[in-house]
Coordinates of C-alpha atoms and ligand atoms in Angstrom, one line a residue:
X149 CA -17.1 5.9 -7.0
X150 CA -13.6 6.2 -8.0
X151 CA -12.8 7.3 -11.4
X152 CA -9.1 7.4 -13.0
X153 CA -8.0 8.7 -16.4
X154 CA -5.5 8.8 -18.4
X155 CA -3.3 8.3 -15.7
X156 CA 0.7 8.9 -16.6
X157 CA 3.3 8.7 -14.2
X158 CA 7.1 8.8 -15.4
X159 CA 9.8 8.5 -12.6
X160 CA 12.6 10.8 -12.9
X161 CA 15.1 8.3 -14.4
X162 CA 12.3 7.6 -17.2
X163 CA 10.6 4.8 -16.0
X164 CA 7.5 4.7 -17.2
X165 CA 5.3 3.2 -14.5
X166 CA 1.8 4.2 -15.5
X167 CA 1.0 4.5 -18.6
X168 CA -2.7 6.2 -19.6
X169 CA -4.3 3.8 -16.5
X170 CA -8.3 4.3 -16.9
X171 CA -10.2 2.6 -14.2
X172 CA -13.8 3.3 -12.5
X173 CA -14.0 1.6 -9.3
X174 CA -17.4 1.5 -8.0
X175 CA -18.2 0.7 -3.8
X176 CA -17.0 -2.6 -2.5
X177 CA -13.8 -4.8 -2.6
X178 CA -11.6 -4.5 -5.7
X179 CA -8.9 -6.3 -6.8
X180 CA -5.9 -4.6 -8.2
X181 CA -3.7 -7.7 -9.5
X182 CA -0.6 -7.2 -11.2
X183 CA 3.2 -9.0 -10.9
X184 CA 6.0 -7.0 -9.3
X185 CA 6.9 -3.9 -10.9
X186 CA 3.4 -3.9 -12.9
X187 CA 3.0 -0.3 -11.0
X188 CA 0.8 -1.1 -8.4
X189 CA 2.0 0.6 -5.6
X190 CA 3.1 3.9 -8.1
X191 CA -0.5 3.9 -8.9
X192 CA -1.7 3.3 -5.1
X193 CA 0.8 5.8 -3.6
X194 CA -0.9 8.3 -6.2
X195 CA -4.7 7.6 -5.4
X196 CA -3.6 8.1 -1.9
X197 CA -2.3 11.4 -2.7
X198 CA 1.6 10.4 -1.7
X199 CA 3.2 11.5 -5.0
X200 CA 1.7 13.8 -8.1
X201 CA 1.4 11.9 -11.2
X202 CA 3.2 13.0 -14.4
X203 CA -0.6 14.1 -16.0
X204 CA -4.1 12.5 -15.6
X205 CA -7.2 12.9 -13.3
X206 CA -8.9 10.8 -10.1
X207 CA -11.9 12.2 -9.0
X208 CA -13.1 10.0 -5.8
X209 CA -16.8 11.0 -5.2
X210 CA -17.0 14.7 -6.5
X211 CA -13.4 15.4 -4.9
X212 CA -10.4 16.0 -7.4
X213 CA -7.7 13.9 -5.8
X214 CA -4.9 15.9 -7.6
X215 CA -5.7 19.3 -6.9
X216 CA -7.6 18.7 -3.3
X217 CA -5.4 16.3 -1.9
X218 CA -6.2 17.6 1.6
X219 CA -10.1 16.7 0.9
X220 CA -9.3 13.3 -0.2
X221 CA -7.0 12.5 3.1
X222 CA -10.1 13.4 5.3
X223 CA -12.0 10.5 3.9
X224 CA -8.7 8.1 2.7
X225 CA -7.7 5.0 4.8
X226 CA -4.3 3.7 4.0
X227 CA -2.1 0.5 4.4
X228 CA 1.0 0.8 2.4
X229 CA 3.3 -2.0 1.5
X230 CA 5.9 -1.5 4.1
X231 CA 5.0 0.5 7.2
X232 CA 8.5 1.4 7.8
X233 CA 9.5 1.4 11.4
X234 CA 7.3 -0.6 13.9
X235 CA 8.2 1.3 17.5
X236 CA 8.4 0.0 21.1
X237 CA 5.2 2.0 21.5
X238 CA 2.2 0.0 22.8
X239 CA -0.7 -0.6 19.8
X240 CA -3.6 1.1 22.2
X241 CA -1.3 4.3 22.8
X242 CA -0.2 4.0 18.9
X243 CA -3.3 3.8 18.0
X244 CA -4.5 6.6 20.1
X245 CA -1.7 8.7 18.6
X246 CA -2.8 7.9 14.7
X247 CA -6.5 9.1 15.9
X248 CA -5.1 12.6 17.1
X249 CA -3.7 12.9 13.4
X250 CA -6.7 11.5 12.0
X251 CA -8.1 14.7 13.9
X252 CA -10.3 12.3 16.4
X253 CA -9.8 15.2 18.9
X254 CA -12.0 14.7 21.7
X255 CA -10.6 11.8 24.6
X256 CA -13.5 10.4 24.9
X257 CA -14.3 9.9 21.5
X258 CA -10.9 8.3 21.3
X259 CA -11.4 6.4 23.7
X260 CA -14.5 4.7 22.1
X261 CA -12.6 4.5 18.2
X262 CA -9.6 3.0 19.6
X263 CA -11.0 0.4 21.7
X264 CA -13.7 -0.8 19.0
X265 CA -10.8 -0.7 16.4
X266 CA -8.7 -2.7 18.7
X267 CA -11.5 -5.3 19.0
X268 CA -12.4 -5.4 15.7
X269 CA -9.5 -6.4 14.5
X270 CA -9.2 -8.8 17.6
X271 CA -6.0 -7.1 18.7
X272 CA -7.6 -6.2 22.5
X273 CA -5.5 -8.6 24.3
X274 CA -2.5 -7.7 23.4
X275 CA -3.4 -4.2 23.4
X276 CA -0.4 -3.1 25.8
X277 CA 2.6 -4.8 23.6
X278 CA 4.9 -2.8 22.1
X279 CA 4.3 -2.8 18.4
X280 CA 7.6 -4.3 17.2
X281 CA 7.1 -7.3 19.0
X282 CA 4.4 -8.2 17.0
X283 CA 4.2 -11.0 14.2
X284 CA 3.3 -10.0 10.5
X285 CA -0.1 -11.1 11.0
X286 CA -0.7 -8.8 13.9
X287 CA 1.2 -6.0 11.9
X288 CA -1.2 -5.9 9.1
X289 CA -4.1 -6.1 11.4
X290 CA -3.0 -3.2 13.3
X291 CA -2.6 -1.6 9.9
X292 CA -6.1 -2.4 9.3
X293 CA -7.0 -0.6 12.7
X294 CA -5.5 2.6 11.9
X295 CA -6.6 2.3 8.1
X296 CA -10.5 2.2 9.4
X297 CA -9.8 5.5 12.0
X298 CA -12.6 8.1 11.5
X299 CA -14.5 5.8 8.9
X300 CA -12.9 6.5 5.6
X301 CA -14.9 6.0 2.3
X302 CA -11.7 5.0 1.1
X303 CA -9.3 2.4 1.8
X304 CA -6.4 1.2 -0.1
X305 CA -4.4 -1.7 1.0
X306 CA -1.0 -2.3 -0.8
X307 CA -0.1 -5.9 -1.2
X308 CA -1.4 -6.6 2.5
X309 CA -0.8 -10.5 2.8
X310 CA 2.7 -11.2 1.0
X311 CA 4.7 -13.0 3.8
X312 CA 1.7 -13.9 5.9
X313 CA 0.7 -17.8 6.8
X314 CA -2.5 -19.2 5.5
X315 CA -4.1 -19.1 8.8
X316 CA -2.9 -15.5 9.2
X317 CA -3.9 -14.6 5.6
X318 CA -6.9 -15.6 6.1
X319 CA -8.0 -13.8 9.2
X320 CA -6.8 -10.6 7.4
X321 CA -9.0 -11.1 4.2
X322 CA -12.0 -12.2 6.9
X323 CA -11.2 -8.9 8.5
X324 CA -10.8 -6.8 5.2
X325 CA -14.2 -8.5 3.7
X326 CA -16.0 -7.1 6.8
X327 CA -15.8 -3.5 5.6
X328 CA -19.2 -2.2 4.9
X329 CA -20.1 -2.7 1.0
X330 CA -20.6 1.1 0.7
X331 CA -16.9 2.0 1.3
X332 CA -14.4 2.1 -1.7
X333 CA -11.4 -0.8 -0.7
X334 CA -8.9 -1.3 -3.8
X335 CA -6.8 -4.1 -2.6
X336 CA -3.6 -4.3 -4.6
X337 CA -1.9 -7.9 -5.0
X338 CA 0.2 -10.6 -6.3
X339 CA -1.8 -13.2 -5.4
X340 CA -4.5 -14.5 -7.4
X341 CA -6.0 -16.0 -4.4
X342 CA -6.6 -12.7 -2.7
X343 CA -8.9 -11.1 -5.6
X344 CA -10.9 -14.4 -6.0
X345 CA -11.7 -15.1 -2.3
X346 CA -12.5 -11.3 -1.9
X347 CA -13.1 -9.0 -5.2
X348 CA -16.4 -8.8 -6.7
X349 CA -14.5 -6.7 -9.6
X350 CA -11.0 -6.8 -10.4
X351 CA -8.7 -5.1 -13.0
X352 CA -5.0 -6.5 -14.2
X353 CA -2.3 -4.2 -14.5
X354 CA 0.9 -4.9 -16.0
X355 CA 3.3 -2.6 -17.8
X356 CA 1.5 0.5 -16.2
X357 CA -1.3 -0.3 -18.1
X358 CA -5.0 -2.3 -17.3
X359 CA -4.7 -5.7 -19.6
X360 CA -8.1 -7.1 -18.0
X361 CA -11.0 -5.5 -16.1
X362 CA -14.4 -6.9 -14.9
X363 CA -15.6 -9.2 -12.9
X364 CA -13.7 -12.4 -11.7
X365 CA -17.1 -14.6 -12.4
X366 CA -17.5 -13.4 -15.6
X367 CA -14.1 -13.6 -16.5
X368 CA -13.9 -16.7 -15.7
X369 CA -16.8 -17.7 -17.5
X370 CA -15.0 -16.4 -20.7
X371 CA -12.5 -18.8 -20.6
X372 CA -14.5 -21.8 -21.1
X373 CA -14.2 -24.3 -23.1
X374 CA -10.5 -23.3 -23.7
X375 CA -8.5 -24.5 -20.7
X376 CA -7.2 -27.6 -21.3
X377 CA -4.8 -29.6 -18.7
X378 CA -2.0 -32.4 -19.0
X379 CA 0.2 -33.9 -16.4
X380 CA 3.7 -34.4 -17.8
X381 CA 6.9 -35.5 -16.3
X382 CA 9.1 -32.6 -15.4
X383 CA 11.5 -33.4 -18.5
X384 CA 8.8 -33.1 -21.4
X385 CA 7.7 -29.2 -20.2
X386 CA 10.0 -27.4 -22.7
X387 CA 8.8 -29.6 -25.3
X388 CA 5.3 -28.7 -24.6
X389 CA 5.8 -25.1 -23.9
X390 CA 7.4 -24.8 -27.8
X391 CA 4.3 -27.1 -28.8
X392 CA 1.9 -25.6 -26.9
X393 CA 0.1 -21.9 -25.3
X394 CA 1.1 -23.0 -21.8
X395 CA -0.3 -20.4 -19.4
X396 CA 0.7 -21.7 -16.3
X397 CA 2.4 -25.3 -14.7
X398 CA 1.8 -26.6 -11.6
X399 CA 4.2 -29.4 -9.6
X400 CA 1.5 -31.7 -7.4
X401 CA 3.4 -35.5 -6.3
X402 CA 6.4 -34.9 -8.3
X403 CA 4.5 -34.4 -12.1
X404 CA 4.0 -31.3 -13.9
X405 CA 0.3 -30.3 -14.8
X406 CA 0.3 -27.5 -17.2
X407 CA -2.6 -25.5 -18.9
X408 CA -3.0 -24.4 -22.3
X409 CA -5.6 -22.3 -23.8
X410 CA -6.8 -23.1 -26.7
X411 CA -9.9 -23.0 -28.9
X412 CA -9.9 -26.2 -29.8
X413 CA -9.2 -29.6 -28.2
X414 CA -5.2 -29.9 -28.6
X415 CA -5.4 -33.7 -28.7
X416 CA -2.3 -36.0 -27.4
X417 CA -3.6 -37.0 -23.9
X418 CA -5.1 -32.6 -23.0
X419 CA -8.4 -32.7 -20.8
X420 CA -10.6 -29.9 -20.8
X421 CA -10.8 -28.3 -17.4
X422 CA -12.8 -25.8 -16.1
X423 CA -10.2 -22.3 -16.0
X424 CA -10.0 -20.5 -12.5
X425 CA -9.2 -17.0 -12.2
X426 CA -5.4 -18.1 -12.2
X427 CA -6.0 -19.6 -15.7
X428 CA -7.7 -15.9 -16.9
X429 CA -4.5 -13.5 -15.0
X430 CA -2.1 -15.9 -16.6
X431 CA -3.4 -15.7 -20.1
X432 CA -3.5 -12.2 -19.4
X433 CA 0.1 -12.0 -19.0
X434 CA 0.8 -14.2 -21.7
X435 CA -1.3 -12.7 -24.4
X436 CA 0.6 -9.0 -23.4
X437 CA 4.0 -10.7 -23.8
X438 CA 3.4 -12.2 -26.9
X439 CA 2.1 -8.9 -28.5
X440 CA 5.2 -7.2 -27.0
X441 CA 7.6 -9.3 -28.5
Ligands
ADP105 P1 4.5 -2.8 -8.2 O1 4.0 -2.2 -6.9 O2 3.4 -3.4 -9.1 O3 5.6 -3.8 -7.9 P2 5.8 -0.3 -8.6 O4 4.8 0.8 -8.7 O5 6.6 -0.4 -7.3 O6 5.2 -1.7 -9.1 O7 6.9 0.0 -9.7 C1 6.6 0.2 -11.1 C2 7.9 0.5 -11.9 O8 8.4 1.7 -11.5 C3 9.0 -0.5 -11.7 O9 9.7 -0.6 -12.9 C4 9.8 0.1 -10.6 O10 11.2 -0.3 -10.7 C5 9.7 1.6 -10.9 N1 9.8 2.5 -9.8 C6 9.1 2.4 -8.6 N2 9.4 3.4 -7.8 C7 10.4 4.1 -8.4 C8 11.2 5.3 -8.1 N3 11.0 5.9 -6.9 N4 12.1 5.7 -9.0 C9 12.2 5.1 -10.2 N5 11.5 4.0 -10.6 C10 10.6 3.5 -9.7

C-alpha cells in the first residue's frame, strides 16, 4: 500500500505543481490521469525518490519514501517519461548492465533475470541490436524489462504509450496488465483509454491537486442518466457550447457529436447515452475550470 499526504511541491521559479495531493494506492494497476502539466510526472519523479518534495509524507509499505529513499529504490521499478539517450549498446548486455546496479550480483543469477526479462517482454530475438535502433514500441518494452529487474513491489510508469501505434500500445498495456496483482503499478497518463482498458482504480489530477478518485466502474456508473449526445454540423458547436455543458465533441464522417451533462433531458434533438470514462475525466475538467473562473 501506498499512502501520500499532503503532498506540496513548489519549483524554484514558484510553480506550484503539487498542491496538498492525498492519495492511498492499494496493490494492482492504478491509473494516474491528468492533462499535460497537471503534475504528473512532478508527483511520479517524487514517489520515485528523484526530487524532495517542498513538505508532505509517502510511506510505501512501512518505508518512509522521503527520509529512506535508499529503502524505497531496493523495491522501486521505474520507467520515466523520456529515457534520455538510447546507446549503441546491445538490449541483452544493457540489460545485464541495469541488473549489476539493480545489485543482481551473481552471473548466473543474471544470466537467468535477463534472459526471462528479455522473453517476457518478447524482446529475445532481437536481443543482440543495439538499443537505438529500436522502434518506440520496442523502447518502452525494454523499459518495462529493466523496470521489473529484481522484482520490485513498486512500479511506476510515466506516460508509457504517448507516441506508440495501436498495435504497439496495445502489446505494452498486455505486457503491463501481466504484472502480478500483488505489486503496486501507478501508471501515469493522458489517455483515457489507458486507465479504462487497465486500472481497476484511478485518481484525476489536475492543477497539482486529485479532482476525482475511485474506481473507473463506479465512476462511471455515477454519471448516469446525465450524458446526453447530439450530432451537429461543425458550424452550430459554438452555439451549443454557449447553450449547453459540453464536456467533450467528437468529429466521426464529417459531423460533430458532442456530450453534455446534464440532470435533466436538454430537449432539441439530445439522446441520452450511456457516459464512458471519457465522459467522467472530461466533466472532471470542466467542473474544476468552471469553479476556477
Ligand atoms: P505533467 O507530467 O502532468 O505534464 P509536470 O509535473 O511535468 O506535469 O509539470 C507540472 C507543472 O510544473 C507544470 O506547470 C510545469 O511547467 C512545471 N514544472 C515541471 N518541471 C519543472 C521544473 N523543473 N521547474 C519549474 N517548473 C516545472
Amino acid at each position: 500500500m501506498l499512502t501520500i499526504e499532503r503532498l506540496t511541491h513548489v519549483y524554484g521559479n514558484g510553480t506550484r505543481a503539487l498542491d496538498g495531493v492525498d492519495l492511498t494506492i492499494p496493490p494492482g494497476m492504478f491509473g494516474l490521469l491528468g492533462p499535460n502539466g497537471a503534475g504528473k510526472s512532478t508527483l511520479m519523479r517524487t514517489i520515485a525518490t528523484l526530487q524532495t518534495p517542498t513538505s508532505g509524507a509517502i510511506n510505501f509499505n512501512g518505508i518512509d519514501v522521503i527520509a529512506e529513499p535508499e529503502r524505497l529504490r531496493r523495491t522501486l521499478g521505474y520507467l520515466p517519461q523520456d529515457f534520455g539517450v538510447y546507446p549503441r549498446v546491445s538490449a541483452y548486455d544493457m540489460l545485464d548492465h541495469m541488473a549489476v546496479l539493480k545489485g543482481v550480483a551473481t552471473p548466473a543469477e543474471r544470466k537467468d533475470t535477463v534472459e526471462s526479462l528479455l522473453n517476457q517482454v518478447n524482446l529475445w530475438a532481437v536481443r543482440k541490436k543495439a538499443l537505438a535502433g529500436f522502434s518506440g514500441g520496442m523502447r518502452q518494452r525494454f523499459g518495462i524489462a529493466q523496470a521489473l529487474i529484481g522484482n520490485p513491489q513498486l512500479i511506476i510508469v510515466d506516460e508509457p504509450t504517448a507516441g506508440l501505434d495501436p498495435e504497439e500500445r496495445n502489446r505494452f498495456l498486455n505486457l503491463l496488465g501481466e504484472i502480478g496483482d500483488e505489486v503496486v503499478v501507478i501508471l501515469s497518463t493522458h489517455i483515457v483509454e489507458d486507465v479504462a482498458d487497465l486500472c481497476p482504480r484511478m485518481a484525476v489530477l489536475a492543477g497539482g491537486r486529485i479532482l476525482l478518485e475511485g474506481a473507473p466502474l463506479d465512476l462511471i456508473e455515477a454519471t448516469r442518466g446525465r450524458i446526453w449526445q447530439k450530432t451537429i454540423a461543425r458550424s452550430e458547436l459554438d452555439d451549443h457550447r454557449e447553450r449547453y455543458r459540453v464536456i467533450s465533441t467528437r468529429l466521426f464522417a464529417g459531423r460533430t457529436i458532442i456530450h453534455v451533462m446534464s440532470d435533466t433531458d436538454p430537449g432539441e434533438g439530445f439522446a441520452p447515452v450511456r457516459g464512458g470514462l471519457e465522459d467522467v475525466y472530461f466533466s472532471t475538467l470542466d467542473a474544476s475550470r468552471r469553479a476556477a473562473a
